[in-house]
Structure formats: C-alpha cells, structure tokens
Amino acid sequence: MDPQNTDTNTEAKMLLNHAKTLRLHTGNLVNRSRLKKKCPGSPSEELQDCIQATLSDWFSMTKAPPKDFPDTLDCSIPQETDAITPEEREEVKVSVKLFLCESVQSSIRDAVEMACQTLTVSQLDSVIIAPPGLLEGDSQTLAHLQPAWEELETLVRSQRIAAIGTSDLDKDLLEQLYNWAQVKPSSNQVNLASCCVMPPDLTAFAKEFDIQLLTHNDPKELMSAATFQEAMQEGTQDLKMADWRLEWVLRYSIIVKSRGIIKSKGYLVSARKATP
C-alpha cells in the first residue's frame, strides 16, 4: 500500500468526519471519460455513478487540511468545472432542474446560489422545480407547491432566475398554480413513462397561456436515501456514511443557442449530516 495515499485518505476522512454539510460538483459529464465508457440506464444510475466517481477523485486528491476544519465541505475537482466566460454568456442558455429531497425553502436559494457561483453566471435562464416526494396515498396540491414557488418568485425578482417551471402537474393543478402565482410558470414537464400522449386538456391550457410543455424520464424519486449512502460509501472507500442525508440535487445543462447542442451538463449535490 502506498503510504502517501494512506495519509491522503486519512486527511479526507478527517475532513468528512468533521463536516456538517457536503457540497459536491460532478463537473462536466460530457467530458468525463469514465462515464463515457459506461452508458447509465437511467438518471438515477447516472447520478449514483457521478457521486461515487467525484467523491473517489476528491478522496484521492485531498491534501493536508487547514488548521480549521470547515463545517461545509466542497467536494469538487477543480479542472472539471464548467465556468462560463463573459464572452460566451450570450451564446449559451443555462437550464436547471432542481430536485428537492426535503421541504426546506432555503434549499432552493442555496442551490441557485451554488449553481451561479459554480458556473460563474449572475442569472440562470430557467429553473424547473421537482418538489419532495409525497407520502403514500397523498396527492400533490397547490398548498404543497406554494412555499417553493414563492421562493422561486423571490429569485426571479432579484434576477437570479429568468424563468421558472414545474414538473408533472396535471391541467387542474397547473391552472391553480397559474391563477395564484405572481410569476407565472413558463414550462411544465410531463413524464412520458406515465403518459404516452400529452393529455388534450393540458395541451390546450398550455397553448392558451403560452406554457411550454416538455418531456422527461426522471423517476418520482431521483435517488433514495439508501442509494445515496451506498454511492457515498463506495466513493469514500467504505467509510460509514449512514449519518448523511440528501438535501437537494441540481442538474444543469449549458446549451449553445445557435446550434441547440449541450455544451456541458452536470450535477450539484448537497447533503447534511444528521444531528444525533
């Protein structure tokens, strides 16, 4: 065993053991050769591979920590970042989907701020929100959506986000949200796994009020707690990671407007350590 590598692992373990919050950036998946060799079967598998690979790379590169151990640990690979230069900002569109794992409104603001900092932009072009999963037997209501939507509206007013959208709303709920909201939804994603053809009533409503209907193949729960802990454990060489809870996952795409191609895409992930 390489003694230097053992030291590095020790430093990384010390940092992880002390931290209360973990922020992870996968870098540009378009360029990650490791992921090119393996084609993930689903968004969940892709995210699991990304978390494991990023943590593993960070673990192997971590040097001696500072004297003060940070409460928030930034796990990213510097050369993998997707920073957008001022010269190219007008040429690209930054689209985001934010998956909330907990009903904490500050998560939305934290995720948007992290995305802006990571990509070095002052504003995201569009953000689609995917609220936390509901308990068995519950159905989505306007009351469930309102707190998150109000936070998004605040970010639109402060010009952090240009347009906001929803995911998996039927016509009735989309209409309720539209009538209540001050900043109207500009898009609504529909999962084609549960709906092979766009419902006519939804299509008609969206057309009347200029709401773009998009399709997606994300599962209801992007990543379970058990799968997240498994990915963390494998990425940190079998450290016990049962205390860590996933807060939110943000998936971004940087699209070249003139060509309609994805220049880069990646994930930002936030997790926190549960207090005893």
Short mmCIF file of C-alpha atoms in Angstrom, two decimals:
data_model
loop_
_atom_site.label_atom_id
_atom_site.label_comp_id
_atom_site.label_asym_id
_atom_site.label_seq_id
_atom_site.Cartn_x
_atom_site.Cartn_y
_atom_site.Cartn_z
CA MET A 1 0.00 0.00 0.00
CA ASP A 2 1.20 3.48 -0.89
CA PRO A 3 1.93 5.28 2.42
CA GLN A 4 1.28 8.69 0.81
CA ASN A 5 -2.11 7.51 -0.37
CA THR A 6 -2.90 6.28 3.14
CA ASP A 7 -2.07 9.74 4.51
CA THR A 8 -4.33 11.35 1.90
CA ASN A 9 -7.15 9.02 2.84
CA THR A 10 -6.66 9.91 6.49
CA GLU A 11 -6.88 13.65 5.74
CA ALA A 12 -10.02 13.17 3.65
CA LYS A 13 -11.61 11.07 6.40
CA MET A 14 -10.82 13.75 8.99
CA LEU A 15 -12.45 16.41 6.81
CA LEU A 16 -15.55 14.28 6.23
CA ASN A 17 -15.88 13.33 9.89
CA HIS A 18 -15.84 16.99 10.94
CA ALA A 19 -18.08 18.44 8.23
CA LYS A 20 -21.79 19.09 8.79
CA THR A 21 -22.66 19.91 5.17
CA LEU A 22 -21.32 18.37 1.97
CA ARG A 23 -21.49 20.16 -1.38
CA LEU A 24 -20.50 18.10 -4.41
CA HIS A 25 -19.99 19.15 -8.04
CA THR A 26 -19.61 16.37 -10.61
CA GLY A 27 -18.05 18.56 -13.30
CA ASN A 28 -18.89 18.29 -16.98
CA LEU A 29 -20.29 14.84 -17.74
CA VAL A 30 -19.85 15.45 -21.45
CA ASN A 31 -16.09 15.35 -20.88
CA ARG A 32 -15.83 12.69 -18.19
CA SER A 33 -14.21 9.79 -19.98
CA ARG A 34 -15.02 7.42 -17.14
CA LEU A 35 -18.73 7.90 -17.68
CA LYS A 36 -18.40 7.74 -21.46
CA LYS A 37 -17.27 4.14 -21.16
CA LYS A 38 -20.44 3.24 -19.32
CA CYS A 39 -23.84 4.36 -20.51
CA PRO A 40 -26.14 4.74 -17.48
CA GLY A 41 -29.53 3.12 -17.84
CA SER A 42 -31.41 5.87 -16.02
CA PRO A 43 -30.97 9.35 -14.49
CA SER A 44 -30.74 7.66 -11.07
CA GLU A 45 -27.88 5.40 -12.18
CA GLU A 46 -26.11 8.36 -13.80
CA LEU A 47 -26.31 10.36 -10.57
CA GLN A 48 -25.12 7.42 -8.48
CA ASP A 49 -22.11 6.92 -10.79
CA CYS A 50 -21.34 10.65 -10.66
CA ILE A 51 -21.41 10.90 -6.87
CA GLN A 52 -19.24 7.82 -6.49
CA ALA A 53 -16.70 8.93 -9.13
CA THR A 54 -16.46 12.54 -7.87
CA LEU A 55 -16.01 11.51 -4.25
CA SER A 56 -13.44 8.91 -5.24
CA ASP A 57 -11.44 11.50 -7.24
CA TRP A 58 -11.71 14.07 -4.43
CA PHE A 59 -10.67 11.45 -1.88
CA SER A 60 -7.52 10.56 -3.81
CA MET A 61 -6.54 14.22 -4.40
CA THR A 62 -7.17 15.68 -0.93
CA LYS A 63 -4.07 17.09 0.71
CA ALA A 64 -3.49 18.06 4.33
CA PRO A 65 -6.49 20.00 5.64
CA PRO A 66 -6.26 23.54 7.04
CA LYS A 67 -5.95 24.09 10.79
CA ASP A 68 -9.62 24.97 10.96
CA PHE A 69 -11.81 22.17 9.66
CA PRO A 70 -14.67 23.63 7.56
CA ASP A 71 -18.27 22.82 8.52
CA THR A 72 -19.19 22.89 4.82
CA LEU A 73 -17.05 20.60 2.70
CA ASP A 74 -16.66 21.33 -1.02
CA CYS A 75 -16.07 18.11 -2.93
CA SER A 76 -15.25 19.05 -6.49
CA ILE A 77 -12.41 18.52 -8.94
CA PRO A 78 -11.04 21.97 -9.96
CA GLN A 79 -10.20 21.02 -13.54
CA GLU A 80 -13.70 19.61 -14.07
CA THR A 81 -15.58 22.88 -13.52
CA ASP A 82 -17.96 24.33 -16.11
CA ALA A 83 -17.31 28.05 -15.64
CA ILE A 84 -18.86 30.21 -18.37
CA THR A 85 -16.78 33.15 -19.60
CA PRO A 86 -18.41 36.60 -20.00
CA GLU A 87 -17.69 36.42 -23.75
CA GLU A 88 -19.72 33.24 -24.24
CA ARG A 89 -22.61 34.04 -21.83
CA GLU A 90 -24.86 35.49 -24.55
CA GLU A 91 -24.28 32.42 -26.73
CA VAL A 92 -25.46 29.83 -24.20
CA LYS A 93 -28.59 29.01 -22.22
CA VAL A 94 -28.27 27.63 -18.67
CA SER A 95 -31.18 25.29 -17.87
CA VAL A 96 -31.63 23.73 -14.45
CA LYS A 97 -33.87 21.14 -12.82
CA LEU A 98 -33.87 21.21 -9.04
CA PHE A 99 -34.91 18.06 -7.17
CA LEU A 100 -35.82 18.83 -3.55
CA CYS A 101 -35.45 15.95 -1.12
CA GLU A 102 -36.70 17.95 1.87
CA SER A 103 -39.28 20.72 2.26
CA VAL A 104 -36.78 23.40 3.23
CA GLN A 105 -37.21 26.64 1.28
CA SER A 106 -33.64 27.82 1.97
CA SER A 107 -32.51 24.81 -0.10
CA ILE A 108 -33.83 26.50 -3.24
CA ARG A 109 -31.85 29.67 -2.62
CA ASP A 110 -28.72 27.69 -1.66
CA ALA A 111 -28.94 25.54 -4.80
CA VAL A 112 -29.41 28.53 -7.13
CA GLU A 113 -26.54 30.43 -5.49
CA MET A 114 -24.24 27.40 -5.77
CA ALA A 115 -25.16 26.97 -9.44
CA CYS A 116 -24.48 30.65 -10.20
CA GLN A 117 -21.11 30.52 -8.39
CA THR A 118 -20.07 27.20 -9.95
CA LEU A 119 -20.94 28.27 -13.49
CA THR A 120 -19.82 31.90 -12.91
CA VAL A 121 -23.09 33.42 -14.09
CA SER A 122 -25.26 36.06 -12.45
CA GLN A 123 -28.52 34.50 -13.64
CA LEU A 124 -29.90 31.08 -14.59
CA ASP A 125 -32.05 31.14 -17.73
CA SER A 126 -34.59 28.61 -16.49
CA VAL A 127 -35.23 26.57 -13.35
CA ILE A 128 -37.73 23.70 -13.16
CA ILE A 129 -38.68 22.60 -9.66
CA ALA A 130 -39.36 18.98 -8.64
CA PRO A 131 -40.83 19.06 -5.10
CA PRO A 132 -40.11 16.34 -2.49
CA GLY A 133 -41.96 13.07 -2.89
CA LEU A 134 -45.27 12.70 -1.07
CA LEU A 135 -46.28 10.11 1.49
CA GLU A 136 -48.12 7.05 0.23
CA GLY A 137 -51.71 7.95 -0.56
CA ASP A 138 -51.14 11.71 -0.65
CA SER A 139 -51.60 13.72 -3.82
CA GLN A 140 -49.95 16.95 -4.88
CA THR A 141 -51.89 20.11 -4.05
CA LEU A 142 -51.38 23.82 -4.56
CA ALA A 143 -50.58 24.14 -0.85
CA HIS A 144 -47.64 21.75 -1.35
CA LEU A 145 -46.27 23.88 -4.18
CA GLN A 146 -46.79 27.39 -2.82
CA PRO A 147 -43.80 27.72 -0.41
CA ALA A 148 -41.28 26.56 -3.03
CA TRP A 149 -42.89 28.70 -5.73
CA GLU A 150 -42.75 31.81 -3.54
CA GLU A 151 -39.03 31.25 -3.04
CA LEU A 152 -38.56 30.90 -6.81
CA GLU A 153 -40.52 34.12 -7.38
CA THR A 154 -38.19 35.96 -4.98
CA LEU A 155 -35.20 34.71 -7.00
CA VAL A 156 -36.85 35.90 -10.25
CA ARG A 157 -37.36 39.37 -8.74
CA SER A 158 -33.72 39.51 -7.65
CA GLN A 159 -32.78 38.48 -11.23
CA ARG A 160 -31.07 35.24 -10.18
CA ILE A 161 -33.51 33.31 -12.40
CA ALA A 162 -35.12 34.44 -15.68
CA ALA A 163 -37.92 31.84 -15.99
CA ILE A 164 -39.41 29.20 -13.68
CA GLY A 165 -41.24 25.98 -14.45
CA THR A 166 -42.92 22.96 -12.92
CA SER A 167 -42.82 19.21 -13.25
CA ASP A 168 -45.60 16.63 -13.53
CA LEU A 169 -48.58 18.90 -12.93
CA ASP A 170 -51.90 17.91 -14.48
CA LYS A 171 -54.12 20.54 -16.10
CA ASP A 172 -56.13 21.32 -12.93
CA LEU A 173 -53.10 21.84 -10.69
CA LEU A 174 -51.19 23.79 -13.35
CA GLU A 175 -54.23 26.06 -13.74
CA GLN A 176 -54.46 26.57 -9.97
CA LEU A 177 -50.78 27.46 -9.79
CA TYR A 178 -51.04 29.78 -12.79
CA ASN A 179 -54.01 31.66 -11.34
CA TRP A 180 -52.40 32.01 -7.89
CA ALA A 181 -48.79 32.76 -8.87
CA GLN A 182 -47.43 36.27 -9.32
CA VAL A 183 -44.63 34.96 -11.54
CA LYS A 184 -46.35 32.56 -13.93
CA PRO A 185 -44.87 29.14 -14.82
CA SER A 186 -43.20 29.26 -18.23
CA SER A 187 -42.99 25.47 -18.63
CA ASN A 188 -44.30 22.17 -17.28
CA GLN A 189 -42.50 18.85 -17.67
CA VAL A 190 -44.52 15.71 -18.34
CA ASN A 191 -43.19 12.22 -17.68
CA LEU A 192 -43.80 10.14 -20.79
CA ALA A 193 -43.41 6.92 -18.81
CA SER A 194 -46.77 7.61 -17.15
CA CYS A 195 -48.30 9.40 -20.13
CA CYS A 196 -47.52 8.29 -23.67
CA VAL A 197 -49.51 11.13 -25.22
CA MET A 198 -49.90 14.65 -23.85
CA PRO A 199 -53.39 14.98 -22.29
CA PRO A 200 -55.54 17.16 -24.58
CA ASP A 201 -56.82 19.37 -21.73
CA LEU A 202 -53.25 20.06 -20.56
CA THR A 203 -52.12 20.79 -24.12
CA ALA A 204 -55.00 23.21 -24.68
CA PHE A 205 -54.41 25.07 -21.41
CA ALA A 206 -50.66 25.32 -22.00
CA LYS A 207 -51.20 26.65 -25.52
CA GLU A 208 -53.72 29.26 -24.35
CA PHE A 209 -51.39 30.64 -21.66
CA ASP A 210 -48.09 30.20 -23.50
CA ILE A 211 -46.70 27.49 -21.21
CA GLN A 212 -44.13 25.24 -22.85
CA LEU A 213 -44.78 21.51 -22.38
CA LEU A 214 -41.59 19.46 -22.10
CA THR A 215 -40.99 15.74 -21.61
CA HIS A 216 -38.68 13.96 -19.17
CA ASN A 217 -37.81 10.46 -17.96
CA ASP A 218 -36.85 11.18 -14.34
CA PRO A 219 -38.25 8.80 -11.71
CA LYS A 220 -40.53 10.14 -8.95
CA GLU A 221 -37.65 9.73 -6.53
CA LEU A 222 -34.38 10.58 -8.27
CA MET A 223 -32.29 8.93 -5.57
CA SER A 224 -33.33 7.02 -2.46
CA ALA A 225 -31.59 7.55 0.88
CA ALA A 226 -30.13 4.04 0.72
CA THR A 227 -28.75 4.52 -2.81
CA PHE A 228 -27.20 7.87 -1.84
CA GLN A 229 -25.48 6.35 1.18
CA GLU A 230 -24.26 3.45 -0.95
CA ALA A 231 -22.75 5.86 -3.51
CA MET A 232 -21.12 7.89 -0.70
CA GLN A 233 -19.72 4.78 0.91
CA GLU A 234 -18.25 3.41 -2.31
CA GLY A 235 -16.75 6.80 -3.18
CA THR A 236 -15.09 7.18 0.23
CA GLN A 237 -13.56 3.72 0.39
CA ASP A 238 -16.20 2.23 2.69
CA LEU A 239 -16.43 4.96 5.29
CA LYS A 240 -19.64 4.64 7.28
CA MET A 241 -21.92 7.26 5.70
CA ALA A 242 -25.27 6.40 7.29
CA ASP A 243 -25.47 9.80 9.03
CA TRP A 244 -25.59 11.74 5.75
CA ARG A 245 -28.94 12.87 4.29
CA LEU A 246 -29.51 14.15 0.77
CA GLU A 247 -30.96 17.72 0.79
CA TRP A 248 -31.21 18.54 -2.89
CA VAL A 249 -29.86 17.65 -6.33
CA LEU A 250 -29.49 20.24 -9.09
CA ARG A 251 -28.93 19.08 -12.67
CA TYR A 252 -27.78 21.73 -15.12
CA SER A 253 -27.32 21.84 -18.88
CA ILE A 254 -25.41 24.52 -20.78
CA ILE A 255 -26.85 24.69 -24.29
CA VAL A 256 -25.34 26.51 -27.27
CA LYS A 257 -28.32 28.55 -28.52
CA SER A 258 -27.36 28.76 -32.18
CA ARG A 259 -26.75 25.03 -32.55
CA GLY A 260 -29.07 23.54 -29.95
CA ILE A 261 -26.37 21.23 -28.62
CA ILE A 262 -25.44 20.56 -24.99
CA LYS A 263 -22.01 22.01 -24.35
CA SER A 264 -21.88 20.64 -20.84
CA LYS A 265 -24.07 19.11 -18.16
CA GLY A 266 -23.55 18.07 -14.59
CA TYR A 267 -24.93 17.75 -11.10
CA LEU A 268 -24.60 19.77 -7.93
CA VAL A 269 -25.48 17.84 -4.78
CA SER A 270 -26.00 18.96 -1.20
CA ALA A 271 -26.14 16.66 1.80
CA ARG A 272 -26.10 17.26 5.53
CA LYS A 273 -25.07 15.16 8.48
CA ALA A 274 -27.99 14.30 10.73
CA THR A 275 -27.62 15.64 14.26
CA PRO A 276 -27.56 12.90 16.89
#
